Coordinates of C-alpha atoms in Angstrom, one line a residue:
Chain S
M1 CA 2.7 4.5 -16.7
L2 CA 0.6 0.9 -15.2
N3 CA -0.5 0.7 -18.7
Y4 CA 3.0 0.0 -19.8
L5 CA 3.8 -1.9 -16.8
W6 CA 1.0 -3.9 -16.7
A7 CA 1.2 -5.5 -20.6
A8 CA 5.5 -6.0 -19.6
M9 CA 4.6 -8.5 -16.7
I10 CA 2.5 -10.6 -18.8
A11 CA 4.1 -10.3 -21.8
V12 CA 7.2 -11.2 -20.2
G13 CA 6.2 -13.7 -18.2
I14 CA 4.2 -15.4 -21.3
I15 CA 7.1 -14.9 -23.4
Y16 CA 10.0 -16.3 -20.9
A17 CA 6.7 -19.0 -20.3
V18 CA 7.8 -20.3 -23.7
F19 CA 11.7 -20.8 -23.5
T20 CA 11.2 -22.6 -20.8
G21 CA 8.1 -24.9 -21.2
N22 CA 6.3 -23.8 -18.2
L23 CA 2.8 -22.4 -20.3
E24 CA 1.3 -25.1 -19.2
A25 CA 2.1 -23.6 -15.6
I26 CA 0.8 -19.9 -16.8
T27 CA -2.6 -20.9 -17.8
N28 CA -3.4 -22.9 -14.4
A29 CA -1.1 -19.4 -12.4
A30 CA -3.8 -16.8 -14.9
L31 CA -7.0 -18.9 -14.3
D32 CA -6.2 -19.2 -10.3
S33 CA -4.9 -16.1 -9.8
A34 CA -8.3 -14.5 -11.5
G35 CA -9.8 -16.3 -8.9
E36 CA -8.1 -15.0 -5.5
G37 CA -8.7 -11.8 -7.0
I38 CA -12.5 -12.4 -6.6
S39 CA -12.4 -14.1 -2.8
L40 CA -9.6 -11.4 -1.9
C41 CA -12.3 -9.2 -2.6
I42 CA -15.0 -10.8 -0.7
T43 CA -12.8 -11.5 2.6
T44 CA -11.8 -8.0 2.7
A45 CA -15.9 -6.8 1.9
G46 CA -16.7 -7.3 5.3
V47 CA -14.2 -5.7 6.9
M48 CA -14.2 -2.6 4.1
A49 CA -17.8 -2.4 5.2
L50 CA -16.9 -3.0 8.8
W51 CA -14.5 -0.4 8.6
M52 CA -16.5 2.5 7.1
G53 CA -19.3 1.9 8.9
L54 CA -17.1 3.0 12.2
M55 CA -15.2 5.3 10.4
E56 CA -19.2 7.3 9.8
I57 CA -19.8 6.7 13.0
A58 CA -16.3 8.4 13.6
G59 CA -17.4 11.3 11.4
Q60 CA -20.6 12.2 12.7
S61 CA -19.6 11.8 16.3
G62 CA -16.3 14.4 15.8
L63 CA -14.0 11.7 16.4
V64 CA -12.3 12.0 12.9
A65 CA -11.8 15.8 13.0
K66 CA -10.4 15.4 16.9
L67 CA -7.3 13.0 15.6
T68 CA -7.1 15.1 12.1
K69 CA -6.9 18.3 14.7
G70 CA -4.1 16.4 16.3
I71 CA -2.3 15.6 13.7
G72 CA -2.9 18.6 12.0
P73 CA 0.7 20.4 12.3
V74 CA 2.2 17.5 10.8
L75 CA -0.5 17.2 7.6
S76 CA 0.6 21.1 7.7
F77 CA 3.6 20.3 7.1
L78 CA 3.4 17.7 4.3
F79 CA 0.6 19.2 2.6
P80 CA 0.8 22.9 2.7
R81 CA -1.3 23.3 -0.1
I82 CA -4.5 21.6 0.9
P83 CA -7.2 23.7 2.4
R84 CA -8.1 23.3 6.6
E85 CA -11.4 22.3 5.9
H86 CA -11.3 19.9 3.4
K87 CA -12.5 16.1 3.5
A88 CA -9.4 15.0 2.2
R89 CA -7.3 16.1 4.9
E90 CA -9.8 13.4 7.1
Y91 CA -8.6 10.6 5.0
I92 CA -5.7 11.4 4.9
A93 CA -5.2 11.7 8.5
T94 CA -6.9 8.5 8.8
N95 CA -4.8 6.5 6.7
M96 CA -1.5 7.9 8.0
I97 CA -3.1 6.5 11.7
A98 CA -3.8 2.9 11.0
N99 CA -0.8 2.6 8.4
V100 CA 1.3 3.9 12.2
L101 CA -0.9 1.5 14.0
G102 CA -0.5 -1.1 11.8
L103 CA -3.8 -1.8 11.0
G104 CA -3.6 -3.0 8.0
W105 CA -6.4 -4.0 7.2
A106 CA -7.8 0.1 8.0
C107 CA -5.0 1.6 5.6
T108 CA -6.8 1.0 2.5
P109 CA -10.1 2.5 2.8
A110 CA -9.3 5.4 4.4
G111 CA -6.6 5.2 0.8
L112 CA -8.5 4.7 -1.4
K113 CA -11.0 7.9 0.2
A114 CA -8.3 9.8 0.4
M115 CA -7.0 9.4 -3.0
E116 CA -10.9 10.4 -4.5
E117 CA -10.8 13.3 -2.5
L118 CA -7.8 14.4 -4.2
A119 CA -8.9 14.2 -6.9
R120 CA -11.8 15.8 -6.2
L121 CA -9.7 19.1 -4.4
E122 CA -8.0 18.9 -8.4
Q123 CA -11.3 19.5 -9.6
E124 CA -12.4 22.2 -7.4
R125 CA -9.1 23.7 -8.3
G126 CA -10.2 24.3 -12.1
N127 CA -7.8 21.3 -13.3
P128 CA -9.0 20.6 -16.8
E129 CA -8.0 16.6 -16.6
Y130 CA -10.4 16.2 -13.5
Q131 CA -13.8 17.9 -14.5
H132 CA -16.0 15.3 -15.1
G133 CA -17.7 14.6 -18.7
V134 CA -14.3 16.1 -20.3
W135 CA -13.3 14.4 -23.5
Q136 CA -9.7 15.0 -24.5
K137 CA -8.5 16.4 -27.4
E138 CA -5.8 13.3 -28.9
T139 CA -3.1 14.6 -28.5
G140 CA 0.2 13.8 -30.1
G141 CA 1.1 10.9 -33.4
S142 CA -0.2 8.2 -34.5
A143 CA -3.5 7.4 -32.7
S144 CA -6.8 6.1 -34.2
P145 CA -9.5 8.5 -34.3
R146 CA -12.0 5.9 -33.0
K147 CA -10.1 5.7 -30.0
Q148 CA -11.3 8.4 -27.5
T149 CA -10.4 7.7 -23.9
A150 CA -11.8 9.5 -21.1
A151 CA -9.3 12.2 -19.7
S152 CA -5.9 10.7 -19.0
R153 CA -5.3 12.1 -15.5
T154 CA -1.6 13.5 -13.3
A155 CA -0.9 13.3 -10.3
S156 CA -1.4 15.9 -8.8
K157 CA 1.7 16.6 -6.2
E158 CA -0.2 16.0 -3.0
M159 CA -0.9 12.5 -5.0
C160 CA 2.6 11.6 -5.2
T161 CA 3.6 12.5 -1.6
F162 CA 0.8 10.7 -0.1
L163 CA 1.9 7.2 -2.0
I164 CA 5.4 7.6 -1.4
L165 CA 4.8 8.0 2.6
N166 CA 2.0 5.3 2.3
I167 CA 4.7 2.8 0.3
S168 CA 7.3 3.7 2.9
S169 CA 5.0 2.3 5.9
L170 CA 5.6 4.1 8.8
Q171 CA 5.2 1.3 11.1
L172 CA 5.3 1.0 14.8
I173 CA 4.5 -2.6 15.3
P174 CA 5.0 -5.3 12.2
V175 CA 3.1 -7.7 14.2
N176 CA 2.7 -10.2 11.3
M177 CA 6.7 -10.8 11.0
I178 CA 6.6 -11.5 14.9
A179 CA 4.0 -13.7 14.8
Y180 CA 5.5 -15.8 12.1
R181 CA 9.2 -15.1 13.2
S182 CA 8.0 -17.0 16.9
Q183 CA 5.8 -19.5 14.7
Y184 CA 9.5 -20.8 13.4
G185 CA 11.2 -20.7 17.0
S186 CA 12.4 -18.0 16.9
T187 CA 14.4 -17.1 20.7
H188 CA 13.6 -13.8 20.3
P189 CA 10.9 -13.1 18.4
A190 CA 10.5 -9.3 19.1
A191 CA 13.6 -7.5 18.0
I192 CA 12.8 -6.6 15.0
I193 CA 11.0 -4.1 16.4
A194 CA 13.6 -1.8 17.5
P195 CA 15.4 -2.3 14.0
S196 CA 12.3 -2.1 11.9
I197 CA 11.2 1.0 13.4
L198 CA 14.4 2.7 12.7
A199 CA 14.6 1.3 9.4
T200 CA 11.3 2.7 8.5
L201 CA 11.9 6.0 9.8
V202 CA 14.8 7.0 8.9
S203 CA 14.0 5.6 5.0
T204 CA 10.1 7.8 5.9
I205 CA 12.4 11.0 6.6
A206 CA 14.0 10.3 3.1
A207 CA 10.7 10.1 1.3
V208 CA 9.7 13.3 3.2
I209 CA 12.6 15.1 1.8
Y210 CA 12.4 13.3 -1.9
C211 CA 8.4 15.0 -1.3
K212 CA 9.6 18.4 -0.5
I213 CA 12.4 18.7 -3.0
K214 CA 10.1 18.1 -5.6
D215 CA 6.6 19.6 -4.6
R216 CA 8.7 23.1 -4.5
Chain Y
M1 CA 5.7 -11.5 22.5
N2 CA 3.1 -12.9 24.8
V3 CA 2.4 -9.4 25.8
L4 CA 2.7 -7.8 22.3
S5 CA -0.1 -10.6 21.2
H6 CA -2.1 -9.5 23.8
I7 CA -2.1 -5.9 22.1
S8 CA -2.9 -7.0 18.7
D9 CA -5.5 -9.5 19.5
I10 CA -6.9 -6.4 22.4
I11 CA -6.3 -3.4 19.4
I12 CA -9.5 -4.3 17.3
P13 CA -12.3 -4.4 20.4
I14 CA -10.8 -0.9 22.0
I15 CA -11.5 0.7 18.9
L16 CA -14.3 -1.1 18.4
F17 CA -16.0 -0.2 22.2
Y18 CA -14.0 3.5 21.7
I19 CA -15.5 4.7 18.7
V20 CA -19.3 2.8 19.1
G21 CA -18.9 4.7 22.6
Y22 CA -17.8 8.1 21.7
G23 CA -20.9 7.6 19.4
V24 CA -23.3 7.2 21.5
V25 CA -22.0 9.8 24.3
S26 CA -22.2 12.2 21.2
K27 CA -25.2 11.1 20.5
V28 CA -25.3 10.0 17.1
K29 CA -27.4 7.9 15.3
V30 CA -24.1 4.6 15.7
Y31 CA -26.2 1.7 13.8
E32 CA -28.1 4.6 11.3
A33 CA -24.6 6.0 10.4
F34 CA -22.8 2.4 10.6
L35 CA -25.2 1.3 7.9
T36 CA -24.4 4.3 5.3
G37 CA -20.3 3.3 5.6
A38 CA -20.5 0.7 5.5
K39 CA -22.7 1.0 2.5
E40 CA -19.8 3.0 0.9
G41 CA -17.3 0.6 1.8
L42 CA -18.9 -2.0 -0.3
K43 CA -18.5 0.1 -3.1
V44 CA -14.9 0.5 -2.7
V45 CA -14.7 -3.1 -2.9
V46 CA -17.0 -3.3 -6.0
D47 CA -14.5 -0.8 -7.8
I48 CA -11.6 -2.0 -6.9
M49 CA -12.3 -5.7 -7.8
P50 CA -11.7 -5.0 -11.7
T51 CA -7.7 -3.8 -10.6
L52 CA -7.2 -6.8 -7.8
V53 CA -8.0 -9.4 -10.5
G54 CA -5.8 -7.9 -13.5
L55 CA -3.2 -7.7 -10.9
L56 CA -3.0 -10.6 -9.2
V57 CA -3.4 -12.7 -12.9
A58 CA -0.2 -10.5 -14.4
V59 CA 1.9 -11.3 -10.9
G60 CA 0.9 -14.8 -11.0
V61 CA 2.0 -15.1 -14.4
L62 CA 5.3 -14.0 -13.5
R63 CA 5.5 -15.4 -10.9
A64 CA 4.4 -19.1 -13.0
S65 CA 6.9 -18.3 -15.2
G66 CA 10.3 -18.2 -13.1
F67 CA 10.8 -15.2 -14.7
L68 CA 11.1 -14.2 -10.8
D69 CA 13.6 -16.2 -10.1
F70 CA 15.6 -16.0 -12.6
L71 CA 16.0 -12.3 -12.3
A72 CA 16.8 -13.1 -8.7
E73 CA 19.2 -15.5 -9.7
L74 CA 20.8 -12.8 -12.3
L75 CA 20.6 -10.6 -9.7
A76 CA 22.9 -12.3 -6.8
S77 CA 26.2 -12.5 -7.5
L78 CA 25.0 -8.5 -7.2
A79 CA 23.8 -8.4 -4.4
E80 CA 25.9 -11.0 -2.1
P81 CA 29.5 -8.8 -1.9
V82 CA 27.3 -6.5 -0.4
G83 CA 25.9 -8.5 2.3
I84 CA 22.2 -9.9 0.8
P85 CA 22.2 -13.3 0.6
A86 CA 20.8 -14.6 -2.6
A87 CA 17.7 -15.9 -0.6
V88 CA 16.9 -12.2 0.4
L89 CA 16.8 -10.5 -3.8
P90 CA 13.6 -12.8 -4.7
V91 CA 11.7 -11.4 -1.7
M92 CA 13.2 -7.9 -2.2
L93 CA 12.0 -8.4 -5.9
I94 CA 8.3 -9.8 -5.0
K95 CA 7.5 -7.5 -2.0
L96 CA 7.2 -4.9 -4.8
F97 CA 4.7 -6.9 -6.7
S98 CA 2.4 -9.2 -3.8
G99 CA 2.8 -8.9 -0.5
S100 CA 1.2 -12.2 0.0
A101 CA 4.2 -13.9 -2.2
A102 CA 6.5 -12.6 -0.1
T103 CA 6.0 -13.6 3.0
G104 CA 5.7 -17.3 1.7
L105 CA 9.1 -16.8 0.7
V106 CA 10.1 -15.2 4.1
L107 CA 8.7 -18.0 5.3
D108 CA 10.5 -20.5 3.6
I109 CA 13.8 -18.9 4.3
F110 CA 12.5 -18.7 8.3
R111 CA 12.2 -22.5 7.6
T112 CA 15.6 -23.0 6.0
Y113 CA 17.7 -20.6 7.9
G114 CA 15.7 -20.3 10.9
P115 CA 14.4 -16.7 12.3
D116 CA 17.6 -15.5 14.1
T117 CA 20.3 -16.2 11.7
Y118 CA 21.2 -12.7 9.7
T119 CA 19.5 -13.7 6.6
G120 CA 16.2 -14.3 8.9
M121 CA 17.0 -11.5 10.2
L122 CA 17.3 -9.0 7.2
V123 CA 14.1 -10.8 5.8
S124 CA 12.2 -9.9 9.1
I125 CA 13.2 -6.1 9.2
L126 CA 12.4 -5.5 5.4
M127 CA 9.3 -6.9 5.7
S128 CA 8.5 -5.1 8.2
C129 CA 9.4 -1.7 6.8
T130 CA 8.6 -2.2 3.3
E131 CA 5.4 -1.5 1.8
T132 CA 4.3 -4.0 -1.8
C133 CA 4.6 -0.7 -3.6
F134 CA 3.4 -1.5 -7.5
Y135 CA 0.1 -2.9 -5.7
T136 CA -0.6 0.2 -3.7
M137 CA 0.0 2.3 -6.5
S138 CA -2.5 0.7 -8.5
V139 CA -5.2 0.5 -6.4
Y140 CA -4.9 4.2 -4.9
Y141 CA -4.3 5.7 -8.7
L142 CA -7.6 3.8 -9.8
A143 CA -9.4 5.3 -7.3
A144 CA -8.5 9.1 -8.3
K145 CA -9.0 7.7 -12.2
V146 CA -5.0 8.4 -12.4
T147 CA -3.0 7.2 -14.9
K148 CA 0.2 9.4 -15.2
T149 CA 1.9 8.6 -12.2
R150 CA 5.0 11.2 -12.0
Y151 CA 7.4 11.4 -9.6
T152 CA 5.7 8.8 -7.5
L153 CA 7.7 5.6 -8.3
P154 CA 11.0 7.2 -8.3
G155 CA 9.9 8.6 -4.7
A156 CA 8.7 5.1 -4.1
L157 CA 12.2 3.6 -4.9
L158 CA 14.0 5.7 -3.7
S159 CA 12.5 5.1 0.5
L160 CA 12.2 1.5 -0.4
A161 CA 15.8 1.5 -1.3
V162 CA 16.9 3.1 1.8
S163 CA 14.9 0.4 3.6
A164 CA 16.8 -1.8 2.3
V165 CA 20.5 -0.3 2.9
M166 CA 19.1 0.6 6.3
S167 CA 18.3 -3.1 6.7
V168 CA 21.5 -4.6 6.1
I169 CA 22.6 -2.4 8.8
L170 CA 20.6 -3.1 11.2
A171 CA 20.4 -6.6 10.9
G172 CA 24.0 -7.2 10.9
M173 CA 24.0 -5.3 13.7
V174 CA 21.8 -7.5 16.3
S175 CA 22.3 -10.8 14.2

């Protein structure tokens, strides 16, 4: 799916640019964006290292376990099939807590670790796609014989739920937007807090219902 | 506003203090633990570096070609009758791919219309209650090396659509 999306974005962009005469802009955009990707990683790296370092302390001191226990009922409701003592629960808990507090920089590292742990959970469940070093036989049609791709993994139900909830973004205080609004002379920059919480609550409820239906 | 910006200023120091303090009290070798974790964090960044480059190039190409603007213009005639101003539509579309690009458009709207107008309120709420869909999906699924995402996208789009509807309704109520 991401393969097609990525290819489509590039193809559509270039073909459209041919017709509108924007090819020169494409050249610049491609080169600039590639550089932007690296500089974004470098700025993220420090924050990532800091946060993961702190999380290690929090993990060893039992703080994470305490927090995870706190939102345990919520996790058990959303992810009924993740074993109670599995590490994935901890990372999902951290990611959700960071999400709610609006700590964008803290969400991603925990989220990425959560995904890795969810993949490990699949491995432990004996899902063949998740075993290391397993090469999948080419199924279907015209695949070239030398195309020997690693097993293409299918998302587990837990991953789907986790990602959908992440994208629906349960956030208490949209700090950035409030700052931008006051910067542009809003008389009441914080006026969006209540509507934002309400909107995000409704969309998250919709997401949970959707996941629960799909999860059955 | 002042209170709020104070909250956002102090929240990180509080977290730092609390985590390190809790570690010391629990007799964890805090600095050694920190180093172990920090190393892990850097590994994560190296892992997502290629994705980030690939994704930003694709978004950059799409944006520079003018296709996103074209699409938004095309959809504007559909959106305006239901209360979505033409200027907001590109934000909705681009927010699916890139948060920072969408922020750029939002600031442009604040400059042109003002943050307290209906349009300004609508984009403010919209930006606050949605997450960058495709970016999040590709980065997170890459970490688990998953390529078949099953019902993630429909679910995410459903929740974003609900957010958009709620934003339109609520923006109409408060502005």
